[in-house]
Short mmCIF file of C-alpha atoms and ligand atoms in Angstrom, two decimals:
data_model
loop_
_atom_site.label_atom_id
_atom_site.label_comp_id
_atom_site.label_asym_id
_atom_site.label_seq_id
_atom_site.Cartn_x
_atom_site.Cartn_y
_atom_site.Cartn_z
CA UNK A 3 0.00 0.00 0.00
CA UNK A 4 2.72 2.41 1.03
CA UNK A 5 4.66 1.59 -2.16
CA UNK A 6 1.64 2.27 -4.27
CA UNK A 7 1.21 5.71 -2.70
CA UNK A 8 4.85 6.53 -3.40
CA UNK A 9 4.43 5.36 -6.96
CA UNK A 10 1.30 7.49 -7.41
CA UNK A 11 3.07 10.51 -5.95
CA UNK A 12 5.99 9.97 -8.30
CA UNK A 13 3.58 9.72 -11.25
CA UNK A 14 1.74 12.87 -10.21
CA UNK A 15 5.02 14.79 -9.96
CA UNK A 16 6.03 13.56 -13.40
CA UNK A 17 2.68 14.63 -14.93
CA UNK A 18 2.95 18.07 -13.34
CA UNK A 19 6.50 18.62 -14.52
CA UNK A 20 5.72 18.00 -18.23
CA UNK A 21 4.06 20.95 -20.02
CA UNK A 22 0.29 20.67 -19.91
CA UNK A 23 -1.51 20.96 -23.21
CA UNK A 24 -4.50 23.21 -22.64
CA UNK A 25 -7.34 24.03 -25.01
CA UNK A 26 -5.79 27.43 -25.48
CA UNK A 27 -2.51 25.89 -26.63
CA UNK A 28 -4.38 23.68 -29.08
CA UNK A 29 -6.18 26.74 -30.42
CA UNK A 30 -2.90 28.64 -30.74
CA UNK A 31 -1.32 25.73 -32.53
CA UNK A 32 -4.22 25.43 -34.98
CA UNK A 33 -4.23 29.19 -35.46
CA UNK A 34 -0.49 29.16 -36.01
CA UNK A 35 -0.87 26.54 -38.71
CA UNK A 36 -3.43 28.75 -40.46
CA UNK A 37 -1.30 31.85 -39.86
CA UNK A 38 1.80 30.21 -41.31
CA UNK A 39 0.17 28.60 -44.34
CA UNK A 40 -1.53 31.88 -45.29
CA UNK A 41 1.61 34.01 -45.02
CA UNK A 42 2.29 36.05 -48.18
CA UNK A 43 5.88 36.90 -49.07
CA UNK A 44 6.92 39.70 -51.46
CA UNK A 45 8.29 43.24 -51.46
CA UNK A 46 10.87 42.19 -48.77
CA UNK A 47 8.00 41.53 -46.35
CA UNK A 48 5.96 38.67 -44.98
CA UNK A 49 2.30 39.65 -44.75
CA UNK A 50 -0.40 38.05 -42.65
CA UNK A 51 -4.04 39.08 -42.72
CA UNK A 52 -5.57 40.31 -39.47
CA UNK A 53 -9.21 39.81 -38.50
CA UNK A 54 -11.13 41.99 -41.05
CA UNK A 55 -12.84 45.11 -39.78
CA UNK A 56 -16.43 44.80 -40.95
CA UNK A 57 -18.21 47.97 -42.00
CA UNK A 58 -21.44 48.61 -43.87
CA UNK A 59 -20.77 50.10 -47.28
CA UNK A 60 -17.74 50.79 -49.46
CA UNK A 61 -14.67 52.56 -48.07
CA UNK A 62 -12.95 55.07 -50.38
CA UNK A 63 -9.92 57.40 -50.29
CA UNK A 64 -8.19 55.97 -47.23
CA UNK A 65 -5.46 57.96 -45.50
CA UNK A 66 -3.50 57.26 -42.33
CA UNK A 67 -2.26 59.49 -39.55
CA UNK A 68 1.17 57.94 -38.91
CA UNK A 69 1.44 59.17 -35.35
CA UNK A 70 -1.87 57.86 -33.99
CA UNK A 71 -2.52 55.04 -36.48
CA UNK A 72 -6.00 56.43 -37.13
CA UNK A 73 -7.36 55.53 -40.57
CA UNK A 74 -9.56 58.11 -42.29
CA UNK A 75 -11.85 57.21 -45.17
CA UNK A 76 -15.05 58.09 -46.98
CA UNK A 77 -17.83 55.57 -46.48
CA UNK A 78 -20.24 55.14 -49.38
CA UNK A 79 -23.39 53.55 -48.02
CA UNK A 80 -25.64 51.12 -49.89
CA UNK A 81 -27.95 54.12 -50.50
CA UNK A 82 -24.93 55.93 -52.08
CA UNK A 83 -24.74 58.40 -49.17
CA UNK A 84 -21.26 59.57 -48.21
CA UNK A 85 -19.82 60.18 -44.76
CA UNK A 86 -16.34 60.65 -43.34
CA UNK A 87 -15.15 57.98 -40.94
CA UNK A 88 -12.22 57.38 -38.65
CA UNK A 89 -11.12 53.86 -37.72
CA UNK A 90 -9.30 53.99 -34.40
CA UNK A 91 -6.47 51.55 -33.62
CA UNK A 92 -8.81 50.00 -31.02
CA UNK A 93 -11.07 48.91 -33.89
CA UNK A 94 -13.76 51.43 -33.01
CA UNK A 95 -15.26 53.34 -35.94
CA UNK A 96 -16.48 56.90 -35.56
CA UNK A 97 -18.37 59.16 -37.97
CA UNK A 98 -16.85 62.62 -38.31
CA UNK A 99 -19.47 65.30 -37.91
CA UNK A 100 -19.00 68.00 -40.53
CA UNK A 101 -20.90 71.09 -41.55
CA UNK A 102 -22.31 70.12 -44.93
CA UNK A 103 -21.39 67.08 -46.95
CA UNK A 104 -18.07 65.39 -46.17
CA UNK A 105 -16.38 64.21 -49.37
CA UNK A 106 -12.87 63.05 -48.49
CA UNK A 107 -9.93 63.47 -46.14
CA UNK A 108 -6.17 63.88 -46.29
CA UNK A 109 -3.49 63.92 -43.60
CA UNK A 110 -0.54 66.31 -43.33
CA UNK A 111 1.65 63.85 -41.43
CA UNK A 112 4.47 66.33 -40.90
CA UNK A 113 2.30 68.78 -38.99
CA UNK A 114 -0.28 66.26 -37.71
CA UNK A 115 -3.23 67.97 -39.35
CA UNK A 116 -6.20 66.12 -40.82
CA UNK A 117 -8.05 68.03 -43.54
CA UNK A 118 -11.64 67.38 -44.52
CA UNK A 119 -12.96 68.19 -47.99
CA UNK A 120 -16.62 69.18 -47.93
CA UNK A 121 -19.16 70.74 -50.26
CA UNK A 122 -18.57 74.08 -48.52
CA UNK A 123 -14.81 74.26 -48.20
CA UNK A 124 -11.98 72.62 -46.33
CA UNK A 125 -11.94 72.00 -42.58
CA UNK A 126 -9.28 70.96 -40.11
CA UNK A 127 -10.19 68.03 -37.91
CA UNK A 128 -8.78 68.15 -34.42
CA UNK A 129 -7.84 65.28 -32.13
CA UNK A 130 -10.74 66.06 -29.78
CA UNK A 131 -13.15 65.55 -32.70
CA UNK A 132 -13.91 69.24 -33.22
CA UNK A 133 -13.58 70.89 -36.63
CA UNK A 134 -12.47 74.34 -37.72
CA UNK A 135 -12.91 76.03 -41.11
CA UNK A 136 -9.61 76.17 -43.01
CA UNK A 137 -10.68 77.73 -46.29
CA UNK A 138 -13.96 78.24 -48.07
CA UNK A 139 -13.36 78.60 -51.77
CA UNK A 140 -16.96 78.91 -52.84
CA UNK A 141 -16.61 75.54 -54.55
CA UNK A 142 -17.54 72.00 -53.65
CA UNK A 143 -14.25 70.27 -52.76
CA UNK A 144 -14.20 66.60 -53.74
CA UNK A 145 -10.59 65.54 -53.19
CA UNK A 146 -7.55 66.99 -51.47
CA UNK A 147 -3.90 66.04 -51.13
CA UNK A 148 -1.17 67.88 -49.29
CA UNK A 149 2.56 68.14 -50.06
CA UNK A 150 4.88 66.29 -47.69
CA UNK A 151 6.12 69.57 -46.17
CA UNK A 152 2.49 70.53 -45.51
CA UNK A 153 2.92 73.87 -47.32
CA UNK A 154 0.87 73.26 -50.43
CA UNK A 155 -2.48 71.66 -50.95
CA UNK A 156 -3.96 70.39 -54.17
CA UNK A 157 -7.71 70.33 -54.33
CA UNK A 158 -10.23 69.07 -56.86
CA UNK A 159 -13.57 70.80 -57.05
CA UNK A 160 -16.95 69.87 -58.44
CA UNK A 161 -18.78 70.46 -60.77
CA UNK A 162 -16.03 72.55 -62.38
CA UNK A 163 -13.84 69.43 -62.38
CA UNK A 164 -10.64 71.32 -61.88
CA UNK A 165 -7.58 70.91 -59.73
CA UNK A 166 -6.14 73.95 -57.95
CA UNK A 167 -2.95 74.37 -56.01
CA UNK A 168 -3.43 76.47 -52.89
CA UNK A 169 -0.87 77.76 -50.43
CA UNK A 170 -1.18 77.26 -46.69
CA UNK A 171 -2.83 80.63 -46.25
CA UNK A 172 -5.70 79.31 -48.38
CA UNK A 173 -4.92 81.34 -51.51
CA UNK A 174 -5.41 79.84 -54.97
CA UNK A 175 -2.17 79.72 -56.91
CA UNK A 176 -2.35 77.64 -60.01
CA UNK A 177 -4.92 75.57 -61.90
CA UNK A 178 -4.04 72.30 -63.55
CA UNK A 179 -6.31 72.17 -66.55
CA UNK A 180 -4.61 69.03 -67.84
CA UNK A 181 -6.10 66.99 -64.98
CA UNK A 182 -9.67 66.06 -65.97
CA UNK A 183 -10.90 65.56 -62.38
CA UNK A 184 -9.33 64.95 -59.05
CA UNK A 185 -10.08 61.32 -58.58
CA UNK A 186 -7.32 59.62 -56.63
CA UNK A 187 -5.38 62.88 -56.32
CA UNK A 188 -2.01 62.14 -54.68
CA UNK A 189 1.23 64.10 -54.49
CA UNK A 190 4.74 62.76 -53.96
CA UNK A 191 7.61 64.57 -52.16
CA UNK A 192 8.86 65.90 -55.51
CA UNK A 193 5.47 67.48 -56.26
CA UNK A 194 4.58 65.05 -59.02
CA UNK A 195 0.80 64.73 -59.12
CA UNK A 196 -0.92 61.36 -59.53
CA UNK A 197 -4.56 60.95 -60.45
CA UNK A 198 -6.91 58.40 -61.95
CA UNK A 199 -9.19 58.82 -64.94
CA UNK A 200 -11.50 55.94 -65.84
CA UNK A 201 -9.59 53.84 -63.27
CA UNK A 202 -6.31 54.37 -65.13
CA UNK A 203 -3.40 55.95 -63.24
CA UNK A 204 -1.61 59.00 -64.62
CA UNK A 205 1.26 61.17 -63.46
CA UNK A 206 1.63 64.89 -64.09
CA UNK A 207 5.30 65.43 -63.43
CA UNK A 208 6.36 68.57 -61.62
CA UNK A 209 6.91 71.32 -64.17
CA UNK A 210 5.21 69.45 -67.01
CA UNK A 211 1.92 70.30 -68.72
CA UNK A 212 0.89 66.95 -70.07
CA UNK A 213 0.02 63.99 -67.84
CA UNK A 214 1.44 60.60 -68.79
CA UNK A 215 -0.22 57.22 -68.35
CA UNK A 216 1.96 55.21 -65.98
CA UNK A 217 3.59 52.32 -67.79
CA UNK A 218 3.29 48.84 -66.33
CA UNK A 219 -0.12 49.32 -64.69
CA UNK A 220 -3.35 47.78 -66.00
CA UNK A 221 -5.81 50.22 -67.58
CA UNK A 222 -9.28 50.77 -66.13
CA UNK A 223 -8.59 48.64 -63.05
CA UNK A 224 -6.57 50.89 -60.74
CA UNK A 225 -7.74 51.64 -57.19
CA UNK A 226 -5.16 54.38 -56.64
CA UNK A 227 -1.68 55.53 -55.70
CA UNK A 228 -0.30 55.90 -52.17
CA UNK A 229 2.93 57.45 -50.88
CA UNK A 230 4.30 55.53 -47.89
CA UNK A 231 5.99 56.94 -44.84
CA UNK A 232 9.38 56.20 -46.37
CA UNK A 233 8.31 58.11 -49.51
CA UNK A 234 7.89 55.03 -51.66
CA UNK A 235 5.13 55.32 -54.24
CA UNK A 236 2.77 52.36 -54.47
CA UNK A 237 -0.24 51.56 -56.63
CA UNK A 238 -2.83 48.82 -56.29
CA UNK A 239 -5.31 47.48 -58.79
CA UNK A 240 -8.79 46.07 -58.14
CA UNK A 241 -7.36 42.57 -57.78
CA UNK A 242 -4.92 43.61 -55.02
CA UNK A 243 -1.79 43.52 -57.17
CA UNK A 244 0.71 45.85 -55.53
CA UNK A 245 3.10 47.89 -57.69
CA UNK A 246 5.91 50.29 -56.95
CA UNK A 247 6.09 53.40 -59.10
CA UNK A 248 9.19 55.13 -60.35
CA UNK A 249 8.01 58.69 -60.94
CA UNK A 250 11.18 59.59 -62.87
CA UNK A 251 10.36 57.36 -65.83
CA UNK A 252 6.61 57.10 -65.11
CA UNK A 253 6.72 53.34 -64.88
CA UNK A 254 5.55 50.72 -62.42
CA UNK A 255 6.88 47.38 -61.28
CA UNK A 256 4.63 44.57 -60.10
CA UNK A 257 5.54 43.45 -56.57
CA UNK A 258 2.96 40.85 -55.61
CA UNK A 259 -0.66 40.10 -54.83
CA UNK A 260 -2.79 39.90 -51.67
CA UNK A 261 -5.43 37.56 -53.13
CA UNK A 262 -8.26 40.04 -52.53
CA UNK A 263 -10.70 41.10 -55.23
CA UNK A 264 -12.85 44.22 -55.48
CA UNK A 265 -10.26 46.60 -54.02
CA UNK A 266 -11.63 50.14 -53.87
CA UNK A 267 -8.90 51.88 -51.87
CA UNK A 268 -5.64 51.00 -50.13
CA UNK A 269 -3.10 52.62 -47.81
CA UNK A 270 0.01 51.83 -45.79
CA UNK A 271 0.40 52.73 -42.14
CA UNK A 272 3.59 53.95 -40.49
CA UNK A 273 4.83 50.36 -40.02
CA UNK A 274 4.20 49.51 -43.71
CA UNK A 275 1.20 47.35 -42.81
CA UNK A 276 -1.10 47.33 -45.84
CA UNK A 277 -4.76 48.33 -45.47
CA UNK A 278 -7.19 47.33 -48.20
CA UNK A 279 -10.74 48.65 -48.48
CA UNK A 280 -13.34 46.42 -50.11
CA UNK A 281 -17.14 46.41 -49.93
CA UNK A 282 -18.14 45.91 -46.28
CA UNK A 283 -14.61 45.57 -44.85
CA UNK A 284 -11.22 47.07 -44.22
CA UNK A 285 -8.55 44.39 -44.34
CA UNK A 286 -5.18 44.73 -42.70
CA UNK A 287 -2.10 42.83 -43.82
CA UNK A 288 0.48 43.01 -41.07
CA UNK A 289 4.01 43.33 -42.48
CA UNK A 290 6.89 41.37 -40.91
CA UNK A 291 10.46 42.03 -41.96
CA UNK A 292 11.52 38.54 -40.90
CA UNK A 293 9.64 35.34 -41.54
CA UNK A 294 7.53 34.86 -38.37
CA UNK A 295 7.18 31.18 -39.30
CA UNK A 296 10.83 30.39 -40.01
CA UNK A 297 10.76 27.74 -37.28
CA UNK A 298 7.42 26.35 -38.38
CA UNK A 299 7.61 22.91 -40.04
CA UNK A 300 6.01 23.06 -43.47
C1 NAG B 409 -17.12 39.98 -40.53
O1 NAG B 409 -17.75 39.50 -41.72
C2 NAG B 409 -17.37 38.18 -42.05
C3 NAG B 409 -17.97 37.84 -43.41
O2 NAG B 409 -19.14 38.52 -43.67
C4 NAG B 409 -17.83 37.22 -40.95
O3 NAG B 409 -17.44 35.90 -41.28
C5 NAG B 409 -17.18 37.65 -39.64
O4 NAG B 409 -17.65 36.85 -38.59
C6 NAG B 409 -17.47 39.11 -39.33
N1 NAG B 409 -16.68 39.52 -38.18
C7 NAG B 409 -17.19 40.16 -37.15
C8 NAG B 409 -16.24 40.50 -36.05
O5 NAG B 409 -18.36 40.46 -37.08
C1 NAG B 410 12.61 53.03 -64.80
O1 NAG B 410 13.71 53.26 -63.92
C2 NAG B 410 14.01 52.15 -63.07
C3 NAG B 410 15.17 52.55 -62.19
O2 NAG B 410 15.12 53.86 -61.80
C4 NAG B 410 14.37 50.94 -63.92
O3 NAG B 410 14.59 49.84 -63.06
C5 NAG B 410 13.25 50.62 -64.88
O4 NAG B 410 13.65 49.58 -65.73
C6 NAG B 410 12.88 51.84 -65.69
N1 NAG B 410 11.72 51.51 -66.49
C7 NAG B 410 11.58 51.87 -67.76
C8 NAG B 410 10.32 51.41 -68.43
O5 NAG B 410 12.40 52.54 -68.36
C1 NAG B 411 -7.21 33.06 -52.47
O1 NAG B 411 -8.42 33.25 -51.76
C2 NAG B 411 -9.39 32.24 -51.95
C3 NAG B 411 -10.62 32.62 -51.16
O2 NAG B 411 -10.92 33.96 -51.25
C4 NAG B 411 -8.84 30.91 -51.49
O3 NAG B 411 -9.78 29.89 -51.76
C5 NAG B 411 -7.52 30.61 -52.22
O4 NAG B 411 -6.95 29.45 -51.69
C6 NAG B 411 -6.56 31.76 -52.06
N1 NAG B 411 -5.37 31.52 -52.86
C7 NAG B 411 -4.14 31.62 -52.36
C8 NAG B 411 -3.03 31.39 -53.32
O5 NAG B 411 -3.93 31.93 -51.19
#
């Protein structure tokens, strides 16, 4: 009897000293298998898709405030109504209250200012959620983009369909008649202007008068152009093919694909994570510099 007790005690100690497999561990292991098999590798990064953020409607014109990680976008509802939204890093979505009709947003990441384009001018959006009139031009502002030094803004107005350059005191400076409308208006640090016409991406190089169709990108399938925090210029088509753009020779190079269809807008956050807006969701592909599954048996 005594021997049996000692034996049982010895067994119990042995069981306790080996790692216990809990349900949580099993879940992690299963999740890890899924995580590792779905990893996408291109553009010097390994990407894994996070839990999608479900929304109701189509997100458009995404921009990111590097410092806070807040994602700003225009939500087009099923009834084709537009509203400006902010997706907080916590996953919470908030509607930005504007005077009039909110059309789109842009972020001056150098000076931490978020600008709102509305049908009655441009507003500044403050961190506490309040807004302040920046400039009223007497035109309906559809799209805006701001130079990387924050000094110059390019705006597209409706129904005139023209793009103006305005200085940071709100004065109009120059009109770019060669740009048919401001869809997808984006500016790079060298003041080259990118825009889309019939879902085809063009560049109007700084100092030029004639826009050029960017070589190496599909026609009539582009979702837009985005300048990353490290000043790299990216483009994405509707089928989530990612391209890098060389503004100098107006050409693009295909980098890879995220296996997502129906892309309407995309953006990169300050850590080069890729955000993709599709009908009813914002997807986030987390970028890893090193393979997070290098020790995972295939
Ligand atoms: C988001 O939508 C997808 C597909 O419609 C669904 O499978 C998923 O459960 C939803 N997620 C949340 C958090 O509601
Ligand atoms: C554009 O320039 C890049 C390097 O700056 C080069 O790799 C690429 O081949 C060029 N593309 C064309 C079409 O000339
Ligand atoms: C692409 O996504 C579909 C589902 O949307 C999936 O069935 C397919 O396996 C994926 N392909 C790759 C290469 O990951």
